[in-house]
Amino acid sequence: MPIDNGSMLHHDESGGGQPVVLLHGFPLTLEMWRHQIEALSATHHVIAPDLAGFGGSGPASDPVSMESYARDVAELLDSLDVLRQVALVGFSMGGYVALAFLGLFPERVGALALIDTKATADGPAAKAGRADAAAHVLEQGSSFIAEAMIGKLLSPGSLADRPNLVSELVASMSAQPPRSVAQALGAMAVRADTTPLLAAVGVPTVVVGGAEDVIVTPEEMGTMASAIPGAEYVEIPGAGHLTPMEAPDAVSEALARWLNRMTD
Ligand code: MLT
């Protein structure tokens, strides 16, 4: 069950053994991991925070960056006495945070899973789009971003066949504080290109992506995977961007195989 503990990040902690940390995407919460939390906590100590400003976590202090989110996660691990290496899983914006965490605390990462994410930074058009979206969110509320994103988060098949998932996601995204959404948009726009880190990744790595992801294309994910020594690339047919919710079993199975590699 999620617990709340002062200024520490709100999080879900379950299971025991080797720690696995799940970092959610934008503008989502740890709820996106519910299937993986259930599957992986049978064998592992699973920790899933709400990043600062999202879900049940308190607001982030400016300036917000992928590094500030990563430092919050490190503080959470310290406060939970998780001092051994973690298997770090990042989805989309959570992947940007995972790569920032790897840059800041390489000694704390024993395995890396990058899901529907990329190492490259935003170009000028993407940066301008983020600034525009942030202004609209601050004026109109977070339903603006929910409406803008829902059609890109899921594959056409999921959009047509899973109305409950669509309405759950729209409600959740609309409920995130506009200031937090705007802060995250600004932080993503200025995030560093972490491509130079990839060749030096020395831990078991899996890259998982939806075959129909239009936010991070399979081509971008394949390119990232091939830049990481020994990384496995798993492409999930029929899934869009939000693979952990659209294809929960396939994602959990890919993660379970990757976790086995960590102990081989
Ligand atoms: C996410 O799913 O976290 C975002 O789409 C990432 C992004 O906008 O770059």
PDB file of N, CA, C and O and ligand atoms in Angstrom, residues 24-28 32 91-96 116-118 122 130 149 152-153 185 188 191 215-216 241-242, ligand 1:
ATOM      1  N   HIS A  24       7.875   6.500 -12.883  1.00  0.00           N
ATOM      2  CA  HIS A  24       6.745   6.698 -13.801  1.00  0.00           C
ATOM      3  C   HIS A  24       7.000   7.804 -14.822  1.00  0.00           C
ATOM      4  O   HIS A  24       7.937   8.599 -14.710  1.00  0.00           O
ATOM      5  N   GLY A  25       6.093   7.874 -15.809  1.00  0.00           N
ATOM      6  CA  GLY A  25       6.185   8.881 -16.865  1.00  0.00           C
ATOM      7  C   GLY A  25       5.352  10.112 -16.557  1.00  0.00           C
ATOM      8  O   GLY A  25       4.752  10.260 -15.485  1.00  0.00           O
ATOM      9  N   PHE A  26       5.289  10.978 -17.553  1.00  0.00           N
ATOM     10  CA  PHE A  26       4.629  12.290 -17.461  1.00  0.00           C
ATOM     11  C   PHE A  26       3.287  12.257 -18.163  1.00  0.00           C
ATOM     12  O   PHE A  26       3.223  11.727 -19.290  1.00  0.00           O
ATOM     13  N   PRO A  27       2.262  12.860 -17.648  1.00  0.00           N
ATOM     14  CA  PRO A  27       2.070  13.398 -16.298  1.00  0.00           C
ATOM     15  C   PRO A  27       1.274  12.376 -15.481  1.00  0.00           C
ATOM     16  O   PRO A  27       0.115  12.566 -15.187  1.00  0.00           O
ATOM     17  N   LEU A  28       1.967  11.301 -15.153  1.00  0.00           N
ATOM     18  CA  LEU A  28       1.332  10.125 -14.556  1.00  0.00           C
ATOM     19  C   LEU A  28       1.792   9.971 -13.118  1.00  0.00           C
ATOM     20  O   LEU A  28       2.415  10.873 -12.552  1.00  0.00           O
ATOM     21  N   MET A  32       0.631   3.785 -12.684  1.00  0.00           N
ATOM     22  CA  MET A  32       0.862   3.162 -14.000  1.00  0.00           C
ATOM     23  C   MET A  32       1.608   1.837 -13.871  1.00  0.00           C
ATOM     24  O   MET A  32       1.640   1.043 -14.802  1.00  0.00           O
ATOM     25  N   PHE A  91      10.256   4.680 -17.145  1.00  0.00           N
ATOM     26  CA  PHE A  91       9.334   4.758 -18.289  1.00  0.00           C
ATOM     27  C   PHE A  91       9.274   6.204 -18.772  1.00  0.00           C
ATOM     28  O   PHE A  91       8.911   7.110 -17.993  1.00  0.00           O
ATOM     29  N   SER A  92       9.602   6.434 -20.031  1.00  0.00           N
ATOM     30  CA  SER A  92       9.474   7.736 -20.690  1.00  0.00           C
ATOM     31  C   SER A  92      10.135   8.846 -19.862  1.00  0.00           C
ATOM     32  O   SER A  92      11.342   8.799 -19.672  1.00  0.00           O
ATOM     33  N   MET A  93       9.395   9.819 -19.276  1.00  0.00           N
ATOM     34  CA  MET A  93      10.091  10.815 -18.452  1.00  0.00           C
ATOM     35  C   MET A  93      10.833  10.127 -17.308  1.00  0.00           C
ATOM     36  O   MET A  93      11.922  10.575 -16.908  1.00  0.00           O
ATOM     37  N   GLY A  94      10.280   9.029 -16.790  1.00  0.00           N
ATOM     38  CA  GLY A  94      10.984   8.267 -15.749  1.00  0.00           C
ATOM     39  C   GLY A  94      12.299   7.700 -16.273  1.00  0.00           C
ATOM     40  O   GLY A  94      13.246   7.492 -15.504  1.00  0.00           O
ATOM     41  N   GLY A  95      12.361   7.432 -17.588  1.00  0.00           N
ATOM     42  CA  GLY A  95      13.615   6.981 -18.205  1.00  0.00           C
ATOM     43  C   GLY A  95      14.632   8.115 -18.243  1.00  0.00           C
ATOM     44  O   GLY A  95      15.833   7.895 -18.028  1.00  0.00           O
ATOM     45  N   TYR A  96      14.143   9.345 -18.500  1.00  0.00           N
ATOM     46  CA  TYR A  96      15.077  10.484 -18.466  1.00  0.00           C
ATOM     47  C   TYR A  96      15.642  10.621 -17.045  1.00  0.00           C
ATOM     48  O   TYR A  96      16.822  10.926 -16.849  1.00  0.00           O
ATOM     49  N   ASP A 116      10.098   2.720 -23.348  1.00  0.00           N
ATOM     50  CA  ASP A 116       9.487   3.795 -24.147  1.00  0.00           C
ATOM     51  C   ASP A 116      10.123   5.147 -23.816  1.00  0.00           C
ATOM     52  O   ASP A 116       9.425   6.118 -23.487  1.00  0.00           O
ATOM     53  N   THR A 117      11.438   5.188 -23.904  1.00  0.00           N
ATOM     54  CA  THR A 117      12.156   6.410 -23.551  1.00  0.00           C
ATOM     55  C   THR A 117      13.357   6.576 -24.465  1.00  0.00           C
ATOM     56  O   THR A 117      13.640   5.699 -25.290  1.00  0.00           O
ATOM     57  N   LYS A 118      14.045   7.684 -24.319  1.00  0.00           N
ATOM     58  CA  LYS A 118      15.207   7.946 -25.178  1.00  0.00           C
ATOM     59  C   LYS A 118      16.248   8.748 -24.416  1.00  0.00           C
ATOM     60  O   LYS A 118      15.928   9.378 -23.396  1.00  0.00           O
ATOM     61  N   ASP A 122      15.570  17.335 -26.266  1.00  0.00           N
ATOM     62  CA  ASP A 122      14.574  17.982 -27.136  1.00  0.00           C
ATOM     63  C   ASP A 122      15.266  18.883 -28.158  1.00  0.00           C
ATOM     64  O   ASP A 122      16.208  19.610 -27.824  1.00  0.00           O
ATOM     65  N   ARG A 130       6.718  22.398 -25.674  1.00  0.00           N
ATOM     66  CA  ARG A 130       6.601  22.251 -24.211  1.00  0.00           C
ATOM     67  C   ARG A 130       6.235  23.600 -23.572  1.00  0.00           C
ATOM     68  O   ARG A 130       5.411  23.654 -22.660  1.00  0.00           O
ATOM     69  N   MET A 149      -2.526  14.628 -24.696  1.00  0.00           N
ATOM     70  CA  MET A 149      -1.672  13.432 -24.681  1.00  0.00           C
ATOM     71  C   MET A 149      -2.401  12.111 -24.888  1.00  0.00           C
ATOM     72  O   MET A 149      -1.781  11.144 -25.326  1.00  0.00           O
ATOM     73  N   LYS A 152      -1.920  10.004 -27.921  1.00  0.00           N
ATOM     74  CA  LYS A 152      -0.555   9.563 -28.240  1.00  0.00           C
ATOM     75  C   LYS A 152      -0.049   8.510 -27.260  1.00  0.00           C
ATOM     76  O   LYS A 152       0.921   7.819 -27.537  1.00  0.00           O
ATOM     77  N   LEU A 153      -0.703   8.419 -26.102  1.00  0.00           N
ATOM     78  CA  LEU A 153      -0.211   7.482 -25.082  1.00  0.00           C
ATOM     79  C   LEU A 153      -0.497   6.033 -25.453  1.00  0.00           C
ATOM     80  O   LEU A 153       0.265   5.134 -25.113  1.00  0.00           O
ATOM     81  N   LEU A 185       7.284  19.924 -17.661  1.00  0.00           N
ATOM     82  CA  LEU A 185       7.465  20.281 -19.082  1.00  0.00           C
ATOM     83  C   LEU A 185       8.736  21.119 -19.252  1.00  0.00           C
ATOM     84  O   LEU A 185       9.536  20.879 -20.172  1.00  0.00           O
ATOM     85  N   MET A 188      11.806  18.856 -18.762  1.00  0.00           N
ATOM     86  CA  MET A 188      12.081  17.963 -19.908  1.00  0.00           C
ATOM     87  C   MET A 188      12.672  18.753 -21.068  1.00  0.00           C
ATOM     88  O   MET A 188      13.540  18.259 -21.793  1.00  0.00           O
ATOM     89  N   ARG A 191      16.381  19.179 -20.529  1.00  0.00           N
ATOM     90  CA  ARG A 191      17.182  18.031 -20.072  1.00  0.00           C
ATOM     91  C   ARG A 191      18.382  17.824 -20.993  1.00  0.00           C
ATOM     92  O   ARG A 191      18.327  18.139 -22.191  1.00  0.00           O
ATOM     93  N   ILE A 215       5.367   8.440 -29.526  1.00  0.00           N
ATOM     94  CA  ILE A 215       6.098   9.465 -28.752  1.00  0.00           C
ATOM     95  C   ILE A 215       7.601   9.178 -28.818  1.00  0.00           C
ATOM     96  O   ILE A 215       8.410  10.074 -29.036  1.00  0.00           O
ATOM     97  N   VAL A 216       7.961   7.905 -28.623  1.00  0.00           N
ATOM     98  CA  VAL A 216       9.358   7.478 -28.849  1.00  0.00           C
ATOM     99  C   VAL A 216       9.256   6.302 -29.814  1.00  0.00           C
ATOM    100  O   VAL A 216       8.724   5.246 -29.468  1.00  0.00           O
ATOM    101  N   HIS A 241       2.582   3.814 -26.583  1.00  0.00           N
ATOM    102  CA  HIS A 241       3.625   4.347 -25.681  1.00  0.00           C
ATOM    103  C   HIS A 241       3.542   3.724 -24.284  1.00  0.00           C
ATOM    104  O   HIS A 241       4.562   3.398 -23.687  1.00  0.00           O
ATOM    105  N   LEU A 242       2.320   3.540 -23.805  1.00  0.00           N
ATOM    106  CA  LEU A 242       2.152   3.165 -22.382  1.00  0.00           C
ATOM    107  C   LEU A 242       2.169   1.640 -22.211  1.00  0.00           C
ATOM    108  O   LEU A 242       1.224   1.033 -21.695  1.00  0.00           O
TER     109      LEU A 242
HETATM  110  C1  MLT B   1       6.157  10.646 -20.937  1.00  0.00           C
HETATM  111  O1  MLT B   1       5.387   9.745 -21.292  1.00  0.00           O
HETATM  112  O2  MLT B   1       6.737  10.613 -19.841  1.00  0.00           O
HETATM  113  C2  MLT B   1       6.336  11.835 -21.857  1.00  0.00           C
HETATM  114  O3  MLT B   1       5.589  11.666 -22.998  1.00  0.00           O
HETATM  115  C3  MLT B   1       7.779  12.036 -22.210  1.00  0.00           C
HETATM  116  C4  MLT B   1       7.995  13.239 -23.091  1.00  0.00           C
HETATM  117  O4  MLT B   1       7.067  14.037 -23.299  1.00  0.00           O
HETATM  118  O5  MLT B   1       9.126  13.407 -23.573  1.00  0.00           O
END
